[in-house]
Coordinates of C-alpha atoms and ligand atoms in Angstrom, one line a residue:
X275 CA 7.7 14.8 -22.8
X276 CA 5.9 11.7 -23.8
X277 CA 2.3 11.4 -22.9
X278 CA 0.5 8.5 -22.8
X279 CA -2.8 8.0 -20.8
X280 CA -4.8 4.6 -20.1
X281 CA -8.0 6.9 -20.4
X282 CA -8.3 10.4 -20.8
X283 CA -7.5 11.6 -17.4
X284 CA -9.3 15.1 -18.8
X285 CA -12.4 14.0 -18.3
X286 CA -14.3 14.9 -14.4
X287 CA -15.9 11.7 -13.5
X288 CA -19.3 11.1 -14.1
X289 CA -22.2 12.4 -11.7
X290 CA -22.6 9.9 -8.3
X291 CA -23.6 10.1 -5.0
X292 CA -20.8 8.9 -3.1
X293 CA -21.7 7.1 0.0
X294 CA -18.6 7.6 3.2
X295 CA -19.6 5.0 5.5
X296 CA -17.4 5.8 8.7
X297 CA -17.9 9.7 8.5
X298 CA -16.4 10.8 11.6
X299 CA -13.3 8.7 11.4
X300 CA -9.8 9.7 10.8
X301 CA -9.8 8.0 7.1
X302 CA -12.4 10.4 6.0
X303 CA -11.0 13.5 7.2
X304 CA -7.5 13.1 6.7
X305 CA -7.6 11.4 3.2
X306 CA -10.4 10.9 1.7
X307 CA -11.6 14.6 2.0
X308 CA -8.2 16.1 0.9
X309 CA -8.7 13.7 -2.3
X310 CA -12.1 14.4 -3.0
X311 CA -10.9 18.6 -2.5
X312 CA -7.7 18.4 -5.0
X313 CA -10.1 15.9 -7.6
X314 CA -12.0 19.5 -7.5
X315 CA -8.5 21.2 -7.7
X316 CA -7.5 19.3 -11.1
X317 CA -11.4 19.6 -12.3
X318 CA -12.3 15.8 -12.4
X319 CA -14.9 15.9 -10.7
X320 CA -18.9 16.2 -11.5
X321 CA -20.7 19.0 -10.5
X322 CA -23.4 16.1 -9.8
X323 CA -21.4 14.8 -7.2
X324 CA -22.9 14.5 -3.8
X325 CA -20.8 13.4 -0.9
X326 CA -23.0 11.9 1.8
X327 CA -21.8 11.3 5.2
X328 CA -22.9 8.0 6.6
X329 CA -22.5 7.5 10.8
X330 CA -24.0 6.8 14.1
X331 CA -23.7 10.3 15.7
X332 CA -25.9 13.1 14.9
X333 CA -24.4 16.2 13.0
X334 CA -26.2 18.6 10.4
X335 CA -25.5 18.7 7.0
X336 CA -24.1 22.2 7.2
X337 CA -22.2 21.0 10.4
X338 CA -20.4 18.3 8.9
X339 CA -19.5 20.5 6.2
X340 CA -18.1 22.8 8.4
X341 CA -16.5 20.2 10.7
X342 CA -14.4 18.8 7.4
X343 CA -13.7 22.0 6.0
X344 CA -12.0 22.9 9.8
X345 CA -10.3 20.4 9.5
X346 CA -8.6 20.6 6.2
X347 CA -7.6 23.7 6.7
X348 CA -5.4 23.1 9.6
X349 CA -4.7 19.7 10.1
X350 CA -4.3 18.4 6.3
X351 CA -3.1 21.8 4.6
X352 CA 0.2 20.6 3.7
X353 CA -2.0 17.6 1.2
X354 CA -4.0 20.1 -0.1
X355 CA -4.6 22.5 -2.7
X356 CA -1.6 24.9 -3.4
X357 CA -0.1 23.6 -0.6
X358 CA -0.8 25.8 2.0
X359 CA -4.5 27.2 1.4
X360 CA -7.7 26.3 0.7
X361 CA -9.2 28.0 -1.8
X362 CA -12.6 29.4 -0.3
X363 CA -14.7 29.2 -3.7
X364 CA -13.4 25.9 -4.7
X365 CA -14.8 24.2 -0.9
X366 CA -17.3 26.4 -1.4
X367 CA -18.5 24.4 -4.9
X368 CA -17.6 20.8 -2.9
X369 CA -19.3 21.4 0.4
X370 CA -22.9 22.5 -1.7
X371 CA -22.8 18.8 -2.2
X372 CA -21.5 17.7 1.0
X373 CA -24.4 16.1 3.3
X374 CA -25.1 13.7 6.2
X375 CA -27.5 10.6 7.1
X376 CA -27.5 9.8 10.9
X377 CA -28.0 6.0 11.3
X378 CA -26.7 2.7 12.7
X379 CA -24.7 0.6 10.5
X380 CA -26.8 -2.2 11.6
X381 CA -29.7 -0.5 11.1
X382 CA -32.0 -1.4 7.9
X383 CA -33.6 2.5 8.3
X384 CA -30.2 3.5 7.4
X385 CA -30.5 2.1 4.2
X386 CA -33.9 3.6 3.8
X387 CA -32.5 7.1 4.1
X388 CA -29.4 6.2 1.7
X389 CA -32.1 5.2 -1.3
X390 CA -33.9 8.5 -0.4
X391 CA -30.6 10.5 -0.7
X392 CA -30.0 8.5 -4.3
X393 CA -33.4 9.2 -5.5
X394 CA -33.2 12.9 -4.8
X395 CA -29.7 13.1 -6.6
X396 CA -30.5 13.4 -10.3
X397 CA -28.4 10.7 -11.0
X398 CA -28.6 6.3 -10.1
X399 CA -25.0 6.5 -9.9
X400 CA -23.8 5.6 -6.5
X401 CA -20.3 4.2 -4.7
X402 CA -20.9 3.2 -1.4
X403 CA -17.3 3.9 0.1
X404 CA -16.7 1.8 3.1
X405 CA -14.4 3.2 5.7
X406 CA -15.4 1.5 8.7
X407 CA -13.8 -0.8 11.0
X408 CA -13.9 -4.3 9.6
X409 CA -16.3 -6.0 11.6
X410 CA -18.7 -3.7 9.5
X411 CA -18.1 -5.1 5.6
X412 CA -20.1 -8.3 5.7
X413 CA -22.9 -6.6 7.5
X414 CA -23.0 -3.1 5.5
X415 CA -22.8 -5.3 2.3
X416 CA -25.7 -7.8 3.0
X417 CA -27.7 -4.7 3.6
X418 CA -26.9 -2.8 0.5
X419 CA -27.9 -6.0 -1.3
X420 CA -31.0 -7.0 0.7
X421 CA -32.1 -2.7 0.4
X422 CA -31.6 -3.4 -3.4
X423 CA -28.8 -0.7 -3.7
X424 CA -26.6 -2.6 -5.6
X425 CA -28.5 -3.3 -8.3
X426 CA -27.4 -1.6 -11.6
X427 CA -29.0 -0.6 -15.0
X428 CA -27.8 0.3 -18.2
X429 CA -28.1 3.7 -17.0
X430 CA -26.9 3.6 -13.1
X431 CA -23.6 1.9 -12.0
X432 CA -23.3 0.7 -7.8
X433 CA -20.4 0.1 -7.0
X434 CA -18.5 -0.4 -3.0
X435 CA -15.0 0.4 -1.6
X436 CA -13.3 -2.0 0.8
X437 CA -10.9 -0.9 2.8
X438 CA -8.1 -3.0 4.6
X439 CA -7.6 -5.5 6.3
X440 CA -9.6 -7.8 4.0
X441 CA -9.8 -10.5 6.5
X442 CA -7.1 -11.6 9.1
X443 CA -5.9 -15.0 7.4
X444 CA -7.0 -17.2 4.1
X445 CA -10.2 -18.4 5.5
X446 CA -11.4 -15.0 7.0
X447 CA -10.7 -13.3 3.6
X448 CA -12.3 -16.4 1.7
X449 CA -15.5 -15.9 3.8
X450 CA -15.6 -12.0 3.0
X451 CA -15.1 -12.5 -0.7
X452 CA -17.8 -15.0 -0.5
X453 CA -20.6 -12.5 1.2
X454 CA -19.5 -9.8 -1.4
X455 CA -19.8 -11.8 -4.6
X456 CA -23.4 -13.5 -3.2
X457 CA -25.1 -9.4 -3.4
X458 CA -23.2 -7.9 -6.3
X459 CA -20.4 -9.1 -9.1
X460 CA -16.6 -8.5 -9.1
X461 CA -16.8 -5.8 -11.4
X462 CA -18.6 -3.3 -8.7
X463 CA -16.2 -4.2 -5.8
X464 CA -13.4 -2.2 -5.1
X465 CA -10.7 -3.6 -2.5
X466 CA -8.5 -0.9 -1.9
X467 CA -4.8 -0.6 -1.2
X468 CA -3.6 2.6 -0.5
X469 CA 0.1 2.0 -1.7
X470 CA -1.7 1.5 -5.5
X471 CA -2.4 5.5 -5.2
X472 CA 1.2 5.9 -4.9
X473 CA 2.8 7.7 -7.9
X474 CA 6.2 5.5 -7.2
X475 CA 4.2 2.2 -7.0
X476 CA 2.5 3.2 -10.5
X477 CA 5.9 4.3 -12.0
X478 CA 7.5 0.6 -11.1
X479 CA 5.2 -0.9 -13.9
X480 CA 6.0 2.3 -16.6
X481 CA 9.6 1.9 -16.0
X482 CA 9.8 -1.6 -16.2
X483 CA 8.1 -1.8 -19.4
X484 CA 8.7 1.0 -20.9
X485 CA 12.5 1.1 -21.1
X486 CA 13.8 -2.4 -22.6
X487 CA 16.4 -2.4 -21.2
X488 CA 14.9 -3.0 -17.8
X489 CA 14.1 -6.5 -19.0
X490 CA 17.4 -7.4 -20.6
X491 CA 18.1 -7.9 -16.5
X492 CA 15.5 -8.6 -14.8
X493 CA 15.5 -12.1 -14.1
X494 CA 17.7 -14.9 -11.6
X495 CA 20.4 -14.3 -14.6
X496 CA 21.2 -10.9 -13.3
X497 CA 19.9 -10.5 -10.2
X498 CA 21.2 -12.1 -6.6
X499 CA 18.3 -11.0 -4.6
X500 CA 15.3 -8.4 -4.0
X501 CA 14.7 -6.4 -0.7
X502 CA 11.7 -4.6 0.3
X503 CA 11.6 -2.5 3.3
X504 CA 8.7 -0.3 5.0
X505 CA 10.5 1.5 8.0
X506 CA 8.5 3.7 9.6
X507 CA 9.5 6.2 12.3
X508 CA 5.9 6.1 14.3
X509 CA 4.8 4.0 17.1
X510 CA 1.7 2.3 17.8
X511 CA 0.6 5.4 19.8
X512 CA -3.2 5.8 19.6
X513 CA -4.0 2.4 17.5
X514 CA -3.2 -0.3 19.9
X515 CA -7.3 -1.8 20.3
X516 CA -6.4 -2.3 16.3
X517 CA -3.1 -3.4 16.5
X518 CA -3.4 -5.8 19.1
X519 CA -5.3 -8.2 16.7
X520 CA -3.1 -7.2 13.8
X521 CA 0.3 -6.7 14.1
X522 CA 2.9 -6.0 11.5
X523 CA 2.5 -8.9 9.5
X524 CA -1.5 -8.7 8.7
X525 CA -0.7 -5.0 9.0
X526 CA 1.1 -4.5 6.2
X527 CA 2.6 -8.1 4.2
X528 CA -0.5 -9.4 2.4
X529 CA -1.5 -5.7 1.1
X530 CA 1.1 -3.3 0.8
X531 CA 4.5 -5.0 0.7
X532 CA 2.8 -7.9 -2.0
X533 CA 1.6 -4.9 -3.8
X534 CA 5.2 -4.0 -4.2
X535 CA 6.6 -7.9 -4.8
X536 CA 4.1 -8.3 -7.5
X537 CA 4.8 -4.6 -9.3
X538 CA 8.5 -5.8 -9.1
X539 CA 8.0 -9.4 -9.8
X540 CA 4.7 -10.1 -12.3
X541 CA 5.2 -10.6 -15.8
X542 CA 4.7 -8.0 -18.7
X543 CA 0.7 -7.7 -18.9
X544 CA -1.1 -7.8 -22.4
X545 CA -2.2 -3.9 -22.1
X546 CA -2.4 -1.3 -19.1
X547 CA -5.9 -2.4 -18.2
X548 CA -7.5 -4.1 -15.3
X549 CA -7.6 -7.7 -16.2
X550 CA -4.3 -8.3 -18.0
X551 CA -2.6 -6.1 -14.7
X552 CA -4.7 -8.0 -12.3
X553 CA -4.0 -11.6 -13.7
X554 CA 0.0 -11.4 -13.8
X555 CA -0.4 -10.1 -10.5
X556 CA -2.5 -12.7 -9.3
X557 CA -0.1 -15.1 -11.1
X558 CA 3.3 -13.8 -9.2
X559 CA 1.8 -14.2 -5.9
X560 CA 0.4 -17.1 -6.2
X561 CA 3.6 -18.7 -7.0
X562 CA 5.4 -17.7 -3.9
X563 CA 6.2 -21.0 -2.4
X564 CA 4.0 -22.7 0.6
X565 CA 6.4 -22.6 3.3
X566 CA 6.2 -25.7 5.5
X567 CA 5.5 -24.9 9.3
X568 CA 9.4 -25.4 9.8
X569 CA 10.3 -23.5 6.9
X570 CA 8.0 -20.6 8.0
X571 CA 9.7 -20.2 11.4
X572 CA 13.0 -20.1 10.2
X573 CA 12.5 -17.8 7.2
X574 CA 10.8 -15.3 9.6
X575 CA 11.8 -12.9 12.7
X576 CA 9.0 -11.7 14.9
X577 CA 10.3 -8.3 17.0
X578 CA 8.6 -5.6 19.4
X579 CA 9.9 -2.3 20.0
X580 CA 11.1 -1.8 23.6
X581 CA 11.6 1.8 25.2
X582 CA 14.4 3.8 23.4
X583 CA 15.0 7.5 21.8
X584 CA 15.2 9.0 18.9
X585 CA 16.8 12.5 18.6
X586 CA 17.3 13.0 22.1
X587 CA 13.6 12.0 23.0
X588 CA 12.6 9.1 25.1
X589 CA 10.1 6.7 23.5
X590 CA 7.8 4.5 25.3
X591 CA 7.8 0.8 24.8
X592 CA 5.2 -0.6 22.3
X593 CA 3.7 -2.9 26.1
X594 CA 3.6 0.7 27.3
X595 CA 1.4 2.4 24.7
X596 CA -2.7 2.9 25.3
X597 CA -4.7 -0.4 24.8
X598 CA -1.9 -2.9 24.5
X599 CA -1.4 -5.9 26.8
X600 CA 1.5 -5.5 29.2
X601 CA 2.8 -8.8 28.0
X602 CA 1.4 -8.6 24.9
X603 CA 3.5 -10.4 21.7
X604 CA 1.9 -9.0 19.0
X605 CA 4.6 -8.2 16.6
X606 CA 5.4 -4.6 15.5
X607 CA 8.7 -5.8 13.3
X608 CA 8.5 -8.7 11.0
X609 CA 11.4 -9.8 8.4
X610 CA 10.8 -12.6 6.1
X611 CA 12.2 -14.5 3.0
X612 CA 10.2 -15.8 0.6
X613 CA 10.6 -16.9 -2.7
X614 CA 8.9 -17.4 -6.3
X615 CA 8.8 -20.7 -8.1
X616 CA 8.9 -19.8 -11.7
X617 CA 10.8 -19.3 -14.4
X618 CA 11.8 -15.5 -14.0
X619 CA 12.6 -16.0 -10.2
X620 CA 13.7 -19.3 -9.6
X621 CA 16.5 -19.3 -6.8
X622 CA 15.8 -15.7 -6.2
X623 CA 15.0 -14.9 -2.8
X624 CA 12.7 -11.6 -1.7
X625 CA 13.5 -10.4 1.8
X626 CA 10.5 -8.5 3.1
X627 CA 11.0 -6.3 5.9
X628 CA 8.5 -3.7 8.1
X629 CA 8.4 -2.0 11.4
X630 CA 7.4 0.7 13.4
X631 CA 9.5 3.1 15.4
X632 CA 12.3 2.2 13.5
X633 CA 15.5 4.8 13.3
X634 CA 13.9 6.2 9.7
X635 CA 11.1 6.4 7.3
X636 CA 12.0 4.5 4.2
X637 CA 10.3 2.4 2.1
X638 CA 12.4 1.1 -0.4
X639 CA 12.5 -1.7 -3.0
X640 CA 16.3 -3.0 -3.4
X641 CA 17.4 -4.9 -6.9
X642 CA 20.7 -6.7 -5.9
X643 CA 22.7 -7.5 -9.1
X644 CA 24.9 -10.4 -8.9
X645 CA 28.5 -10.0 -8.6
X646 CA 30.6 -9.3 -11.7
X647 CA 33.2 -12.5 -12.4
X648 CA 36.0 -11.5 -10.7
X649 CA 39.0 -12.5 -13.7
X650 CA 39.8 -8.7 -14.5
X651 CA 40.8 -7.9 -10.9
X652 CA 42.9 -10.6 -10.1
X653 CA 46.2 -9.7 -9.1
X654 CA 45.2 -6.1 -8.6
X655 CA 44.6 -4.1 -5.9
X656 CA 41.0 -5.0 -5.8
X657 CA 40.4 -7.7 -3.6
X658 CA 37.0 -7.5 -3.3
X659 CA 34.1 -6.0 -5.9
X660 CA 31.1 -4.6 -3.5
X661 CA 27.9 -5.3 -4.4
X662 CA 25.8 -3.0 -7.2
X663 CA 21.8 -2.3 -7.1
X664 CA 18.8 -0.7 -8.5
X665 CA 17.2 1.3 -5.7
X666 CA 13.7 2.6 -6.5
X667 CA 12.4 4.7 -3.4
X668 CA 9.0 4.5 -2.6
X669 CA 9.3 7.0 -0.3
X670 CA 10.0 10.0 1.1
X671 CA 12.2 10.8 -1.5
X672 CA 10.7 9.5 -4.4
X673 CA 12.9 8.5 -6.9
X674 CA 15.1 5.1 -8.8
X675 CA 18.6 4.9 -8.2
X676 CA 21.6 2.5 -9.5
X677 CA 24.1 2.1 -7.4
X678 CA 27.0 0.7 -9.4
X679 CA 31.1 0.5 -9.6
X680 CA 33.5 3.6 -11.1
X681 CA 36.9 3.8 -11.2
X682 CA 38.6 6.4 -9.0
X683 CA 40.4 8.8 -10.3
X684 CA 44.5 8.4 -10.1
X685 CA 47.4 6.2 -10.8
X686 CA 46.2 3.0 -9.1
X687 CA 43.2 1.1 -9.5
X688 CA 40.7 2.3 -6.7
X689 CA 37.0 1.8 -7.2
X690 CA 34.0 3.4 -5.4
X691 CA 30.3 3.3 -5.4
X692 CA 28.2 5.9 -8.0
X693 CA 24.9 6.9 -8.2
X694 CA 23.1 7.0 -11.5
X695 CA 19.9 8.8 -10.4
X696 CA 16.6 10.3 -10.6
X697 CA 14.4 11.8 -8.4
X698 CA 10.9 12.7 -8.6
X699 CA 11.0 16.6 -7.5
X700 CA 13.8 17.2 -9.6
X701 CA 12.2 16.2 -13.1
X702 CA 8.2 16.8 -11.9
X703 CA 6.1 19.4 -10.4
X704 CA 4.5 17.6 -7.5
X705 CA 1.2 18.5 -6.3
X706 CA 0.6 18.2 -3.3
X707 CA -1.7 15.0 -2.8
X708 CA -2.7 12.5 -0.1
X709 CA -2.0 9.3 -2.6
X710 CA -5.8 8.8 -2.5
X711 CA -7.0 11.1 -5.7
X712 CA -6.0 8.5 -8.7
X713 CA -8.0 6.1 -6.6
X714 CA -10.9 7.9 -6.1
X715 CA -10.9 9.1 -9.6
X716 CA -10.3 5.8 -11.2
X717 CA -13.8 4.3 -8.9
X718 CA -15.6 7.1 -10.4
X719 CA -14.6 6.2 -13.3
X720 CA -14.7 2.4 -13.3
X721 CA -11.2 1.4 -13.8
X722 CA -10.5 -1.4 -11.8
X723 CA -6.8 -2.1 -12.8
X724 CA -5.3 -0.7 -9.4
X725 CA -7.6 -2.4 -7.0
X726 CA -7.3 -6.1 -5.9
X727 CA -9.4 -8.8 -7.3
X728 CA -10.6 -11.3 -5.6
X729 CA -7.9 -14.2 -5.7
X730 CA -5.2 -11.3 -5.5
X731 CA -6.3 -11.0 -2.2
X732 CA -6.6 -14.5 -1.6
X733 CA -2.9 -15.7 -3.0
X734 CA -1.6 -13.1 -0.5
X735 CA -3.2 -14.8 2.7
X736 CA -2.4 -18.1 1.1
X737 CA 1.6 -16.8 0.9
X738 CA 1.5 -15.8 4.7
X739 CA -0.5 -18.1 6.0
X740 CA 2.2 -20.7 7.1
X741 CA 3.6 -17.8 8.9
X742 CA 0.5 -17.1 10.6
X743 CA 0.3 -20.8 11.5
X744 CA 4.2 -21.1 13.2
X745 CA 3.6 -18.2 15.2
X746 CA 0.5 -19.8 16.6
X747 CA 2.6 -22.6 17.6
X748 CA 5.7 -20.1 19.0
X749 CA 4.5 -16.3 19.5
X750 CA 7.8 -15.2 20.7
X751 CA 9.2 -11.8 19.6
X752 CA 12.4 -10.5 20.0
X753 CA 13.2 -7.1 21.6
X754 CA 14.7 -4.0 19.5
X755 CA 14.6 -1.0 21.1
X756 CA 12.5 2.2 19.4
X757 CA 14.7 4.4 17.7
X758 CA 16.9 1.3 16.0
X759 CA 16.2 -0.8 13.1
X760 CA 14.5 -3.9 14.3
X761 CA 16.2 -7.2 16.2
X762 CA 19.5 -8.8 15.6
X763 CA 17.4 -11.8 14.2
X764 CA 16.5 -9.7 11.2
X765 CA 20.0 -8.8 10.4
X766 CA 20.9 -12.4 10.6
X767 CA 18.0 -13.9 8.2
X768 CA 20.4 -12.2 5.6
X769 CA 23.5 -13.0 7.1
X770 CA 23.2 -16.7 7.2
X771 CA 22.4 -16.6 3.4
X772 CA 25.9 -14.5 3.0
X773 CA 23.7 -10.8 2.5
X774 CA 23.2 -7.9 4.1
X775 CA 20.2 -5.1 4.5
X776 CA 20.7 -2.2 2.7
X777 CA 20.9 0.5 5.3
X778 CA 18.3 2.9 5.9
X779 CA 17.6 6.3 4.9
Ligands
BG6_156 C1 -1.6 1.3 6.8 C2 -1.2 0.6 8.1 O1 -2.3 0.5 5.9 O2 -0.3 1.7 6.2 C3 -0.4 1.5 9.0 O3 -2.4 0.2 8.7 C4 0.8 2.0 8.3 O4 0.0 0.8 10.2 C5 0.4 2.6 6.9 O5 1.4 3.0 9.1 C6 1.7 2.9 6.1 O6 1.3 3.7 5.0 P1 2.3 4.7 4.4 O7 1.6 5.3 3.2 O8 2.6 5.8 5.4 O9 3.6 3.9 4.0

């Protein structure tokens, strides 16, 4: 097996006290937790690390401790660890430097009590990790700056976490960047994207440019069109206050699914490392066409999940679930097409698709090759030659496969569809992880290259924004019902272009 690392991964991260601003909430204590416990697991981290608790409601150190430790062992078990267990002297080691500051977000005493916590640490080294709702960044930020907490040394790096969404359009995530970059520099900010911390979002870049012959056809020669799916199976359910203002398209386009364009689409970087990754990125998305408003709305299908089953189970409606308007038209489904004005892509279009409560949980990225001239066949059997793909599956079953043409065995000339395949479990030992640990690690470590800069960010609002615009003018969405795979309308934003979806699961 070839081994090649973009640092020494050996290493446990340097000493820091690592702020978790958002304690109590779900991110903490069902990711960031089982992270921070299999970082322990694979011995990368410091024994200098402290993990400090940051929220509103009062809990003892020892409580909150407890409270996580609770909770990883019966909620998150199956992210943890061996698997199943959590190994009582290895929490044991994490929780001694596990600790909590009561205080209000708003509140400058908090930030008071956060130098205090740094000073008593041993070490200046400090990430302030913030998992909060939104409406917090601008404010937590100005603080850190105006408490003097992000001010390095030669000795002491500071450095802050950003958790999505990173605005709600171009202007809103212009405005944010703008705060940040007035109370610290690029290089200590940290805009996450969890899909980064996915192994199969990593392995898109290896493959492509490790194995030349990816590149021999990867370009409007070869290839028709790209699709890009996120299906998942769950609803709305508890998450409506947030989803209301959201939707599917702020939800998941400009992060996640551009994540995935740009791995597919960017250009061979100069090196592995944060700059050169970060600038072809940048580069790709920013040359996905401006829509018109017209263009927008009809390269685009809106769609809400109405009451259905799955598996012999009723499902509610998305109007039905906790917190959401009863006429509300906030989108839970959106398809789109966009495409990418240079060289590589001319004429290529990318078909983006996500949605809740859809019949499975898929995400999948969908190489179509054009079709093979058609001279051999003529006069044969054959009358048509289906279409052939690279499918690389982001999820759940990890893996890249090409779907291509064979002959069938026998007398005549029958063909069918192969599989030339490989999947994750059956080449690796997978441990388990929550996708969070390589992120973590790497912010500890100061590698930037799988966290968004600043006009990544930006060129992904830019892209969408014309979308954001035509719905403002027409907020209609069309009706699938829970269970299936979204509206008719997405099938036909294919169909009219002579393409179909690749089918689920
Ligand atoms: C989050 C979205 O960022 O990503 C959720 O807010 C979505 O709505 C989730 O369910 C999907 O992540 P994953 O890793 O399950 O594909």
């Amino acid at each position: 097996m070839t081994t090649v690392r973009r640092k020494s991964k050996a290493e446990p991260a340097p000493p820091t006290t690592l702020f978790l601003f958002g304690a109590h909430g779900d991110l903490v204590k069902r990711l960031l937790m089982p992270a921070l416990y299999n970082l322990s697991r694979d011995g990368l981290l410091n024994e200098g690390l402290r993990i400090v608790g940051v929220d509103h409601n009062a809990i003892s150190d020892v409580d909150f401790a407890k409270k996580l430790e609770d909770f990883l062992r019966t909620e998150v078990a199956n992210k943890v660890g061996d698997g199943a267990t959590l190994d009582p002297q290895r929490w044991a080691k994490l929780a001694q430097g596990i600790s909590y500051v009561q205080g209000d977000f708003l509140d400058d005493s908090t930030y008071s009590a956060l130098a205090a916590k740094i000073a008593a640490s041993g070490t200046g080294n400090a990430v302030f990790y913030l998992a909060t709702a939104p409406r917090f960044f601008s404010e937590v930020v100005q603080r850190l700056g105006a408490a003097g907490l992000l001010e390095e040394s030669p000795e002491a790096f500071r450095r802050v976490v950003i958790e999505k969404p990173f605005g709600s359009d171009l202007q809103s995530a212009e405005a944010l960047n703008g705060c940040l970059l007035k109370v610290m520099s690029e290089k200590q900010i940290y805009r996450i994207d969890h899909y980064l911390g996915k192994e199969t979002v990593q392995n898109i870049l290896v493959s492509r440019f490790s194995n030349s012959l990816f590149e021999a056809f990867w370009n409007n020669h070869y290839i028709d069109h790209v699709q890009i799916t996120a299906a998942e199976t769950v609803g709305v359910e508890t998450r409506g206050s947030f989803y209301e203002h959201t939707g599917a398209l702020r939800d998941m386009v400009p992060n996640h699914l551009f994540q995935l364009l740009a791995m597919v689409a960017m250009e061979p970087p100069a090196a592995f490392g944060a700059d050169a990754v970060r600038g072809e990125k940048a580069k790709v998305v920013g040359a996905i066409r401006p829509w018109t408003i017209e263009e927008a709305r009809a390269n685009s299908v809106r769609g809400q999940y109405v009451a259905g089953e799955a598996g012999g189970k009723a499902l509610p409606g998305y109007r039905e679930e906790p917190n959401v308007a009863p006429d509300s038209n906030t989108e839970t489904y959106v398809a789109l097409k966009v495409m990418i004005d240079n060289w590589r892509w001319v004429g290529v279009p990318f078909y983006l698709r996500t949605g809740k409560r859809m019949s499975v949980r898929d995400t999948e990225i969908v190489i179509c090759f054009k079709p093979a001239p058609y001279a051999q066949f003529r006069d044969t059997e054959v009358d048509k030659l289906q279409p052939t793909y690279l499918r690389i599956q982001i999820q759940p079953n990890e893996g890249m496969w090409f779907d291509l043409l064979a002959k069938k065995p026998g007398p005549t000339l029958d063909m069918a569809n192969i599989e030339l395949g490989f999947a994750y479990k059956d080449f690796f030992e997978m441990q388990p992880s929550t996708g969070y640990e390589t992120l973590i690690y790497d912010c500890l470590t100061g590698d930037q290259t799988l966290f968004q800069r600043a006009d990544n960010i930006e060129n992904g609002w830019r892209a969408v924004q014309p979308f954001l615009d035509a719905w403002k003018e027409d907020a209609s969405v069309q009706a699938y019902q829970a269970g299936a795979d979204g509206p008719e309308a997405g099938t036909q934003l294919l169909a009219r272009d002579g393409r179909e979806w690749h089918s689920l699961g």
